[in-house]
Coordinates of C-alpha atoms and ligand atoms in Angstrom, one line a residue:
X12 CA -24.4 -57.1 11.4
X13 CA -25.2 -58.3 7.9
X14 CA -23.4 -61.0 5.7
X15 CA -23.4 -62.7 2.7
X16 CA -24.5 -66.3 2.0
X17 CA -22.6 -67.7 -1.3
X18 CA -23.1 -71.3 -2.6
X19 CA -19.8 -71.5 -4.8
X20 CA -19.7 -73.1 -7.9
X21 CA -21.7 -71.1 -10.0
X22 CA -19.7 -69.6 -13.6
X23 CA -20.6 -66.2 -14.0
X24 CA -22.0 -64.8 -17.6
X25 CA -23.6 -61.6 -18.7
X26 CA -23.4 -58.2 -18.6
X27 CA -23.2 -55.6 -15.8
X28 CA -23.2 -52.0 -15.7
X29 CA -20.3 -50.6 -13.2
X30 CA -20.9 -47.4 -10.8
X31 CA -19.4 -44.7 -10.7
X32 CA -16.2 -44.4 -8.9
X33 CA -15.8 -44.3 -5.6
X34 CA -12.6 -42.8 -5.0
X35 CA -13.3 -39.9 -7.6
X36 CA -16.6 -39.1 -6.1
X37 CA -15.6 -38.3 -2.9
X38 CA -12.7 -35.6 -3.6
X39 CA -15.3 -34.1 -6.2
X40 CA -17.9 -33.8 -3.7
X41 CA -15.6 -32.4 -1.0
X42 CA -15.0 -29.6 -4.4
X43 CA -18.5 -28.6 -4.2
X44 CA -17.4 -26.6 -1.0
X45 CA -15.4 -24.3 -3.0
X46 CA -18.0 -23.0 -5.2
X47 CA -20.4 -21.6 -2.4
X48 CA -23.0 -22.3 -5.3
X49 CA -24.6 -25.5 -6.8
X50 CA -23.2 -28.5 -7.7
X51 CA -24.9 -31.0 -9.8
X52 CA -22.7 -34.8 -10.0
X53 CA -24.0 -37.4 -12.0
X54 CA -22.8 -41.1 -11.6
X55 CA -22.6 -40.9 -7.5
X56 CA -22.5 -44.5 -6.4
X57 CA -24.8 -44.9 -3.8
X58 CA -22.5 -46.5 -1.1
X59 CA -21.5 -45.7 2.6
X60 CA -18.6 -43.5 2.2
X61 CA -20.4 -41.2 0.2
X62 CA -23.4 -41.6 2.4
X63 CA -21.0 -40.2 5.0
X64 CA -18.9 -37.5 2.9
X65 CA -22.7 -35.9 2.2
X66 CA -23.5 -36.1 5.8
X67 CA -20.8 -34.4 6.7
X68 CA -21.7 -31.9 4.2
X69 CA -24.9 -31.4 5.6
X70 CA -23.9 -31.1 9.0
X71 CA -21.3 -28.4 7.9
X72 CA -24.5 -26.6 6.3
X73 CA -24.8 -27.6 2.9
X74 CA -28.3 -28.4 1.3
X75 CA -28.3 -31.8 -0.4
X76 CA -30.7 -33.4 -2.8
X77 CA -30.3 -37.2 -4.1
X78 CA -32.2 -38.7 -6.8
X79 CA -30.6 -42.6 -7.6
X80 CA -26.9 -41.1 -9.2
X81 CA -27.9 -37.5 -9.1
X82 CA -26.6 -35.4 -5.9
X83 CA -26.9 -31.8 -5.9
X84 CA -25.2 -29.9 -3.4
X85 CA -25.8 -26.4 -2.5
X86 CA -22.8 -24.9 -0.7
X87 CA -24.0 -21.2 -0.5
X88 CA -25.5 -21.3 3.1
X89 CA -22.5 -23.7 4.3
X90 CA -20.6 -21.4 7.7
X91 CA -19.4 -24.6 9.6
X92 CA -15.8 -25.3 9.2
X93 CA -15.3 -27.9 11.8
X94 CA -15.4 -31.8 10.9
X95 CA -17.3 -33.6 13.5
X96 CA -15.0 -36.4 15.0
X97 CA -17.3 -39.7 14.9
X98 CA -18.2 -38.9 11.3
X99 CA -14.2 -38.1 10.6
X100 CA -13.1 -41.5 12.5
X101 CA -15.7 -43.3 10.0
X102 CA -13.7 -42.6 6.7
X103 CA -9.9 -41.2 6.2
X104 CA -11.3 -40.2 3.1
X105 CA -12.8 -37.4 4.7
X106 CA -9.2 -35.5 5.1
X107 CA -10.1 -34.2 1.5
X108 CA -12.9 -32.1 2.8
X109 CA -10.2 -30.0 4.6
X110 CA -8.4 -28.4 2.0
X111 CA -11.8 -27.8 0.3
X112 CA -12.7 -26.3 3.5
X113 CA -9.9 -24.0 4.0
X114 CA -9.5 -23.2 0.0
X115 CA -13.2 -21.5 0.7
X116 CA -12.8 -20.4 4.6
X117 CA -9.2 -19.9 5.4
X118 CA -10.0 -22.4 8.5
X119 CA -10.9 -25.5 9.7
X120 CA -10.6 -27.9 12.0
X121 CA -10.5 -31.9 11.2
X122 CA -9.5 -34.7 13.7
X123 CA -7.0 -37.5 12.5
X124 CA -9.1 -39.7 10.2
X125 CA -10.1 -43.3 10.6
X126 CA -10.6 -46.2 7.5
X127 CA -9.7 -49.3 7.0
X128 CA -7.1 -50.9 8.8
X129 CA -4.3 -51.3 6.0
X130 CA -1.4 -49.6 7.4
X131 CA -0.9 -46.5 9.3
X132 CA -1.9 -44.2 6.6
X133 CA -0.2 -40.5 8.1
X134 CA -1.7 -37.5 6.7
X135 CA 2.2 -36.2 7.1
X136 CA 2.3 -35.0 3.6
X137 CA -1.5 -33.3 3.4
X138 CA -0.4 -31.0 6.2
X139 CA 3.5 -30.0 4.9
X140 CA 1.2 -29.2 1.5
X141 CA -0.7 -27.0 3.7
X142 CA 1.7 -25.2 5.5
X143 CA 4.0 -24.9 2.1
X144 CA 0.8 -22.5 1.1
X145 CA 1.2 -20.6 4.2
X146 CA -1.6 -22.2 6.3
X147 CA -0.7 -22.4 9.7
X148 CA -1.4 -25.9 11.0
X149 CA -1.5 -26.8 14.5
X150 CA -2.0 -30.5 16.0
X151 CA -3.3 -30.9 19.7
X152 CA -4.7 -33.2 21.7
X153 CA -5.5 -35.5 18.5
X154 CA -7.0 -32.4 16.7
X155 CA -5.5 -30.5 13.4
X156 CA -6.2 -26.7 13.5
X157 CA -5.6 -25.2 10.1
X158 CA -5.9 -21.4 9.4
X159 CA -4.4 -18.3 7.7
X160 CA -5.0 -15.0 6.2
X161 CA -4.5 -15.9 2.8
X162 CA -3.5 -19.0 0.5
X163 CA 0.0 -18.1 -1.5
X164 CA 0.8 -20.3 -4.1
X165 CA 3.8 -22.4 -4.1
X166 CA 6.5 -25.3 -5.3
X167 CA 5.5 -28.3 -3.8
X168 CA 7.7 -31.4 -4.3
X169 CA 5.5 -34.5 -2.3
X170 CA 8.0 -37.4 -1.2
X171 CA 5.6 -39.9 -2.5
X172 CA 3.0 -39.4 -5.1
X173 CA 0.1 -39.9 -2.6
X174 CA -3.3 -39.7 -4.3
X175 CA -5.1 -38.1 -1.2
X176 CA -2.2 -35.3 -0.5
X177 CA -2.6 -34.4 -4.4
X178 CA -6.1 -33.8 -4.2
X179 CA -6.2 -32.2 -0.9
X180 CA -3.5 -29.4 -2.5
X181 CA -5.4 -29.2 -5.4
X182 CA -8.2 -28.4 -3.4
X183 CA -6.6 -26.2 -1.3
X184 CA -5.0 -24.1 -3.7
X185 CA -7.3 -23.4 -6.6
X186 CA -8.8 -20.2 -4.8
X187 CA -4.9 -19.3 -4.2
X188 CA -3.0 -16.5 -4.6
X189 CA -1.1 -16.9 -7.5
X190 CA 0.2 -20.2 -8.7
X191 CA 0.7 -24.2 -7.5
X192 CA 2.9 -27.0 -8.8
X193 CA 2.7 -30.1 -7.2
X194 CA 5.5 -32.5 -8.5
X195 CA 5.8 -35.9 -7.8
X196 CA 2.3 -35.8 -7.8
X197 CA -0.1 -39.3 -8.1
X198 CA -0.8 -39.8 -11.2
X199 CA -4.5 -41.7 -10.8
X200 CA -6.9 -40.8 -13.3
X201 CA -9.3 -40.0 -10.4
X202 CA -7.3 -37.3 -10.3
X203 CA -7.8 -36.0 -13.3
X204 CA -11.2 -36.4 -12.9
X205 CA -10.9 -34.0 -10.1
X206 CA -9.1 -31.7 -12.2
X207 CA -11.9 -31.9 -14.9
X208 CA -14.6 -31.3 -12.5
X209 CA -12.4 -28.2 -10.9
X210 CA -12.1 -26.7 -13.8
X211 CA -15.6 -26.8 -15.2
X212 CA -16.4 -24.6 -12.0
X213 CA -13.5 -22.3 -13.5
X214 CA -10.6 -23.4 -11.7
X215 CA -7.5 -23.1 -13.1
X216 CA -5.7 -26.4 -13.2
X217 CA -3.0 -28.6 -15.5
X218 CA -1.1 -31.6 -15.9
X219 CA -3.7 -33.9 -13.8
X220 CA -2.3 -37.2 -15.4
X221 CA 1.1 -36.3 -15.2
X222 CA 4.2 -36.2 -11.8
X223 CA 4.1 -31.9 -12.4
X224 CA 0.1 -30.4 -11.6
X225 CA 0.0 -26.4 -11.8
X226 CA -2.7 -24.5 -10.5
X227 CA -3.5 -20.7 -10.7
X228 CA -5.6 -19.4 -8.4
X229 CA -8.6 -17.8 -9.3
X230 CA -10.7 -16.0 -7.5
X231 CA -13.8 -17.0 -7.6
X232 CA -15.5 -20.5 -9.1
X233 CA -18.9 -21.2 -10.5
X234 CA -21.8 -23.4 -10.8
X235 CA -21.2 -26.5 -12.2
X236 CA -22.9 -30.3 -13.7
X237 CA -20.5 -33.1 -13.9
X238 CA -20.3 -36.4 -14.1
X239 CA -17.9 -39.0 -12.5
X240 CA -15.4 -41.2 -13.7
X241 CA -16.4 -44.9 -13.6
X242 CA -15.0 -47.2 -11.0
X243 CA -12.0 -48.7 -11.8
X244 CA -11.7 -51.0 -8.6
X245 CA -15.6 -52.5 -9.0
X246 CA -14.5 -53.3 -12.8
X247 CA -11.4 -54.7 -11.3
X248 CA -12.9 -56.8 -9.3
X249 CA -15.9 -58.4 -11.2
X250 CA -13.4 -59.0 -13.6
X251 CA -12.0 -60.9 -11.4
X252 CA -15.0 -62.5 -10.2
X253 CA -15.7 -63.7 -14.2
X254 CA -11.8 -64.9 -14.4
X255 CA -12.3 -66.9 -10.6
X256 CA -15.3 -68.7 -12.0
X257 CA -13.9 -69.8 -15.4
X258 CA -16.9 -67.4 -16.6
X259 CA -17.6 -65.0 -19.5
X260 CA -18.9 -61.6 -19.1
X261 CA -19.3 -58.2 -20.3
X262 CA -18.7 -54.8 -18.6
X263 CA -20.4 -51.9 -19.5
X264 CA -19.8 -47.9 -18.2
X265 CA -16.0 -48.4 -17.7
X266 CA -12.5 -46.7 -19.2
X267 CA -10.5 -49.5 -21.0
X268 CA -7.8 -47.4 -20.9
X269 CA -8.2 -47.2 -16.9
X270 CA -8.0 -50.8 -16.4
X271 CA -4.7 -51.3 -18.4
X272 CA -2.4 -53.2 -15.4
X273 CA -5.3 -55.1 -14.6
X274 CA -6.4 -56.3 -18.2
X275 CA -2.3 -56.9 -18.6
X276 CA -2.5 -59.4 -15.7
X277 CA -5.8 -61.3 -16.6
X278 CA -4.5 -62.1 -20.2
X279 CA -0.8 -63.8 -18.3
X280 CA -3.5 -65.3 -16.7
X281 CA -4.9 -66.8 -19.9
X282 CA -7.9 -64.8 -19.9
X283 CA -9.0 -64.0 -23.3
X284 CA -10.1 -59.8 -23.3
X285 CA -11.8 -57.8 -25.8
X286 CA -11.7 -54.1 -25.7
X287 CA -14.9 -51.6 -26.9
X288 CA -15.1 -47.7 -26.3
X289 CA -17.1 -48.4 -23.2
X290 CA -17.1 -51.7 -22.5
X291 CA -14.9 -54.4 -22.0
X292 CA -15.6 -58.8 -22.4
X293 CA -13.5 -61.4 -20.4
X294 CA -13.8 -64.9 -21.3
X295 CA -11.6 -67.0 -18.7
X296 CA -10.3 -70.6 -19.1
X297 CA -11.3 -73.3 -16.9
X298 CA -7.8 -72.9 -15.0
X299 CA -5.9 -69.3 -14.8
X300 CA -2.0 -69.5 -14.6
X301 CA -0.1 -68.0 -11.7
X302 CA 1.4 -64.9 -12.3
X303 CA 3.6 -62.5 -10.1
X304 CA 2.4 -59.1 -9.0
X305 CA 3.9 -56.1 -7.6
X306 CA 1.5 -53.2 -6.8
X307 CA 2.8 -49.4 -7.7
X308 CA 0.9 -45.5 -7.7
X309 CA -0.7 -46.2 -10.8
X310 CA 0.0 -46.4 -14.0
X311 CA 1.5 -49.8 -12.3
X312 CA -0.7 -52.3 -10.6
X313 CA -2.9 -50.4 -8.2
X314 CA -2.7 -51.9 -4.1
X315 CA -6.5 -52.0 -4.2
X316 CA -6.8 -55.0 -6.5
X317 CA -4.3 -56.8 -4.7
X318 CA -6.0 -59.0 -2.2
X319 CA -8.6 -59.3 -5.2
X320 CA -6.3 -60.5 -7.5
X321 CA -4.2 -62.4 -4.9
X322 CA -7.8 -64.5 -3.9
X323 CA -7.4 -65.5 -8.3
X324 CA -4.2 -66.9 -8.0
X325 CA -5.1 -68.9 -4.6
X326 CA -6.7 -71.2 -7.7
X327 CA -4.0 -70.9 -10.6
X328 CA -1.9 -73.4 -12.1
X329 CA 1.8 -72.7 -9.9
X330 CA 2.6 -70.4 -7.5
X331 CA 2.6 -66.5 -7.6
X332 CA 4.5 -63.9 -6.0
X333 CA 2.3 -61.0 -5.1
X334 CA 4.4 -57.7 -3.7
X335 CA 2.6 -55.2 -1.6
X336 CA 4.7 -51.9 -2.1
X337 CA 2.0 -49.3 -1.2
X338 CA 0.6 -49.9 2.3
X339 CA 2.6 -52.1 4.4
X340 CA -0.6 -54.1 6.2
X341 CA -2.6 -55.2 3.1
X342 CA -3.0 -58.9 3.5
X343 CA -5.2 -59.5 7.1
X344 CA -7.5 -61.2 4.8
X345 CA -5.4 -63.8 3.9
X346 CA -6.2 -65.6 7.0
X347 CA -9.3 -65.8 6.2
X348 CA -8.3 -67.3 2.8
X349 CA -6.7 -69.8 4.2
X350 CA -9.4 -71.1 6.5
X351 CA -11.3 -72.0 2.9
X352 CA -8.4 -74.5 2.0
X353 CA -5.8 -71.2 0.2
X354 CA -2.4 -71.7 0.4
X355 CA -0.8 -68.4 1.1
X356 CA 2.7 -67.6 3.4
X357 CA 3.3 -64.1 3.8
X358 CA 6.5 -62.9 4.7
X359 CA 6.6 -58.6 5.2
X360 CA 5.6 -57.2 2.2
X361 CA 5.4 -60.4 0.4
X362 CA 3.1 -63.4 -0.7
X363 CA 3.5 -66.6 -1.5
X364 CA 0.3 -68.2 -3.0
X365 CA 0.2 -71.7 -4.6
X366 CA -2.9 -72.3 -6.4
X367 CA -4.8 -75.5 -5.0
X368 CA -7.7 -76.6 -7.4
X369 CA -10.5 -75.5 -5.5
X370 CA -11.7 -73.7 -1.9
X371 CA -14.1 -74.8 0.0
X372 CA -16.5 -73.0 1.8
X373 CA -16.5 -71.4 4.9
X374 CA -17.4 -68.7 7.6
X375 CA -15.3 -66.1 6.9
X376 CA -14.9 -62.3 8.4
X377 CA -14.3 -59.2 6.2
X378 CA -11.0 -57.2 7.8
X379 CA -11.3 -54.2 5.3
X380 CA -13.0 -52.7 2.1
X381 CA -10.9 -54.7 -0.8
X382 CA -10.4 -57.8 1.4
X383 CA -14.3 -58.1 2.1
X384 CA -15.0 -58.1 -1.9
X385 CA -11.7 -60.6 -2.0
X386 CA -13.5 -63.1 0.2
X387 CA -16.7 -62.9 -1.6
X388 CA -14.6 -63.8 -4.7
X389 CA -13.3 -67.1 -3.1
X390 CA -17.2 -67.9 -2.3
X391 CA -18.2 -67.6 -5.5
X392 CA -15.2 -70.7 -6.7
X393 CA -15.6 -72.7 -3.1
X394 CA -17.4 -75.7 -3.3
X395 CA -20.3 -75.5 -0.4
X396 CA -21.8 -72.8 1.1
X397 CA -19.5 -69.9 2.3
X398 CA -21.2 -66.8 4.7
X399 CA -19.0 -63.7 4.3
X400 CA -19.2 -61.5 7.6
X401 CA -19.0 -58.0 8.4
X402 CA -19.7 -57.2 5.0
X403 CA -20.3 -53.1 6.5
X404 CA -16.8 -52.8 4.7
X405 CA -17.6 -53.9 1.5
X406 CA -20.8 -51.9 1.4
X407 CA -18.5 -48.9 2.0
X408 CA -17.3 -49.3 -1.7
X409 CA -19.3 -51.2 -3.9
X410 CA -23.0 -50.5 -4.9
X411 CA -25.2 -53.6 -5.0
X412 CA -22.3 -56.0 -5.1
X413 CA -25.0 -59.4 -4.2
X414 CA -27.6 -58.0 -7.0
X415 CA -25.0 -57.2 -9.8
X416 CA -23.1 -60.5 -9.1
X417 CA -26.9 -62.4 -9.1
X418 CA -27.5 -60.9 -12.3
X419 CA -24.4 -62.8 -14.0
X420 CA -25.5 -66.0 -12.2
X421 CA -23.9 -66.0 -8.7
X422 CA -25.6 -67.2 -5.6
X423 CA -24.9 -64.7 -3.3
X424 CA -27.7 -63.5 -0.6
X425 CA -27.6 -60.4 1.8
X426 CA -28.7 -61.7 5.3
Ligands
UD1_10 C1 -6.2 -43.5 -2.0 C2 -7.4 -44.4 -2.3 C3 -7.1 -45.8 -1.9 C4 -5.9 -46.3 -2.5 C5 -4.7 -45.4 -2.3 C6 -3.5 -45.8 -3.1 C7 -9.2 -42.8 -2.0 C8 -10.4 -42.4 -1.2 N1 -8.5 -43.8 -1.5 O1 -5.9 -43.6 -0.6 O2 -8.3 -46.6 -2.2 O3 -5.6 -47.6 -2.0 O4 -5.1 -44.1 -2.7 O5 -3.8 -45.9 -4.5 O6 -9.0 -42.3 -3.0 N2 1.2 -41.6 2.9 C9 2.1 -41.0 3.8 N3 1.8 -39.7 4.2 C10 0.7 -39.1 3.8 C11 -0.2 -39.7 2.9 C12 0.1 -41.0 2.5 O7 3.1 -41.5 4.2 O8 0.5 -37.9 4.2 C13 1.5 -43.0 2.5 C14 0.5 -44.0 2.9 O9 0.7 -44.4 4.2 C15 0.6 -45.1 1.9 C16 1.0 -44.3 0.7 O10 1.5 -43.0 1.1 O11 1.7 -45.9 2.3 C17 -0.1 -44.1 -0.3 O12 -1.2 -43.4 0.3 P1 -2.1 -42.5 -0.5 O13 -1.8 -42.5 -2.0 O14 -2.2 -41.2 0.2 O15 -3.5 -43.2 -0.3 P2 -4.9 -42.5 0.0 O16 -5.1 -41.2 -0.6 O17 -5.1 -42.6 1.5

């Protein structure tokens, strides 16, 4: 098991390139499926979770090459259709692989996926997608059997705008017969970075962006080169890490525009921001000012920066109200917070945080992907020495997190 060792203290300044994104990658390389040809993606980070999605791959039969960002995948000899359980427990992400799967195969077979503990996370509304476009799907003994003859296109209206269930449809349907509308569909621009990536292979595919999606099925897709979105969360959170330390910094390889609730926040904060095509500059005061939060499908402020932002505001001038509306078990690591001196009562869905003026280090113990990076955040502000545990979740998500933090100044070991 490794950790990190962080001697708080230290105000971060200079530049840092961020990765690309995590979330988009991994519906876009469950897309490569579809095409039964060659896919070339650009901007892979190199993390666990697209470690695994590319195992998984291989195991199904693809043919993988990897050169630093550069992945191609070469679906043509893929025949498995069947998810291997241990690999499926690993990552719930992995669900998106099915409708990739049955979009080319008309069959597959997944288990129910595994993640981090955040909530009960149902894959309720992947599967009524799939059966609305005429798959039969059968659940047994902790198994999900999808199958059919053909894919029919069809109205479907999701009862939340679930990013996963989007993509999964998408996926599913752009090999359809006839035509898809998704409505109330998640609006994340990873989406639409799916969309773009779909139809560069010659999917047919609109309104990525927006509640209504349409997709007409097409029958056959093509070779294709792409490049992924930059990650929105890893900006997220070294902005973050800049505004925690009083620091100034620069971002380069991000979407301004992506980052819009988050950039709103950190200037209540008092953060001074600065806004290029590509790049973005924070310059943080010496004390931020609390400010109240309520996370919503984007464009409102996403869930994943929550315990991020909430680990800011542990040091802000007054008490913030932070409001978890997306996954009802998002706040574990505040424990953990507290044991290095935060102040944080949560009540259901609901946080309480009044700022003290510094935390001190401690040994602390990640409980999930965003909460991990939270408590590496608090090490970097604590006075003393903090050691962050079972850091396996944060390398899930973020690519080099210890050198790219180094590189602005942080003293932050892997051990
Ligand atoms: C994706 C992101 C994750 C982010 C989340 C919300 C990836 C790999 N992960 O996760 O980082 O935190 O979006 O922005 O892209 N729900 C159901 N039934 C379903 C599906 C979801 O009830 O069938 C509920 C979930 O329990 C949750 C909410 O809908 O309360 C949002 O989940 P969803 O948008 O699906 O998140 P993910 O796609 O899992």
């Amino acid at each position: 098991m490794s950790c990190y060792i962080i001697e708080g203290g230290n105000r971060l300044e200079g530049a840092v390139n961020i990765s690309g994104s995590k979330n988009a990658s991994l519906p876009i390389i469950a897309a490569s499926i579809l095409n039964g040809s060659v896919t070339k993606l650009y901007n892979v980070p190199n993390i666990h979770d697209t470690q695994i999605t590319l195992e998984i791959l291989k195991i199904l039969g693809c043919k993988i090459s990897k050169k630093s960002d550069k992945i191609i995948i070469d679906s043509k000899s893929m025949q498995k259709t069947e998810i291997p359980e241990e690999l499926m427990r690993q990552m719930r992400s992995s669900v998106v692989l099915a409708g990739a799967i049955i979009g080319r195969f008309k069959n597959t077979t997944i288990s129910y996926p595994g993640g981090c503990d955040i909530g009960a996370r149902p894959i309720d509304l992947h599967l009524k997608g799939f059966k609305r476009l005429g798959i039969d799907v059968e659940e047994d003994a902790g198994y999900i059997k999808c199958k059919c003859e053909k894919i029919v296109g069809n109205t479907i209206q999701l009862d939340f705008p679930s990013v996963g269930a989007t993509e999964n449809i998408m996926l599913a349907s752009v090999l359809a017969e006839g035509e898809t509308t998704i409505t109330n569909a998640a609006m994340e621009p990873e989406i639409v970075d799916l969309q773009n990536m779909l139809n560069k292979m010659g999917a047919k595919v609109v309104g990525a962006g927006t509640n209504i999606i349409k997709i007409t099925g097409v029958k056959k897709l093509k070779e294709v080169s792409y490049t992924v979105m930059p990650d929105r969360i890893e900006a997220g959170t070294f902005l973050c890490a800049g505004a925690i330390t009083g620091g100034k910094i620069k971002l380069n390889n991000i979407v301004p525009e992506h980052l819009s609730p988050i950039i709103h926040k950190l200037e209540e904060c008092g953060c001074k921001i600065e806004i290029e095509r590509n790049s973005i500059k924070l310059d943080a005061p010496k004390k931020l000012k609390a400010v109240d939060i309520k996370t919503m499908p984007y464009p409102g402020f996403p869930t994943d920066m929550q315990s991020i932002f909430t680990t800011i505001l542990t040091v802000g001038k007054g008490t913030s109200l932070i409001v978890e509306n997306i996954f009802e078990n998002r706040y574990k690591y505040t424990n953990e917070l507290k044991r290095m001196g935060a102040k944080i009562t949560v009540e259901g869905k609901t946080a309480v945080v009044k700022g003290v003026r510094r935390l001190t280090g401690a040994n602390v113990t990640s409980t999930d992907l965003r909460g991990g990076a939270s408590l590496v955040l608090a090490g970097l502000q604590a006075k003393g020495k903090t050691t962050v545990n079972n850091i396996e979740y944060i390398l899930r998500g973020y690519e080099k997190l210890d050198r790219k933090l180094s590189l602005l100044g942080a003293k932050i070991t892997l051990k």
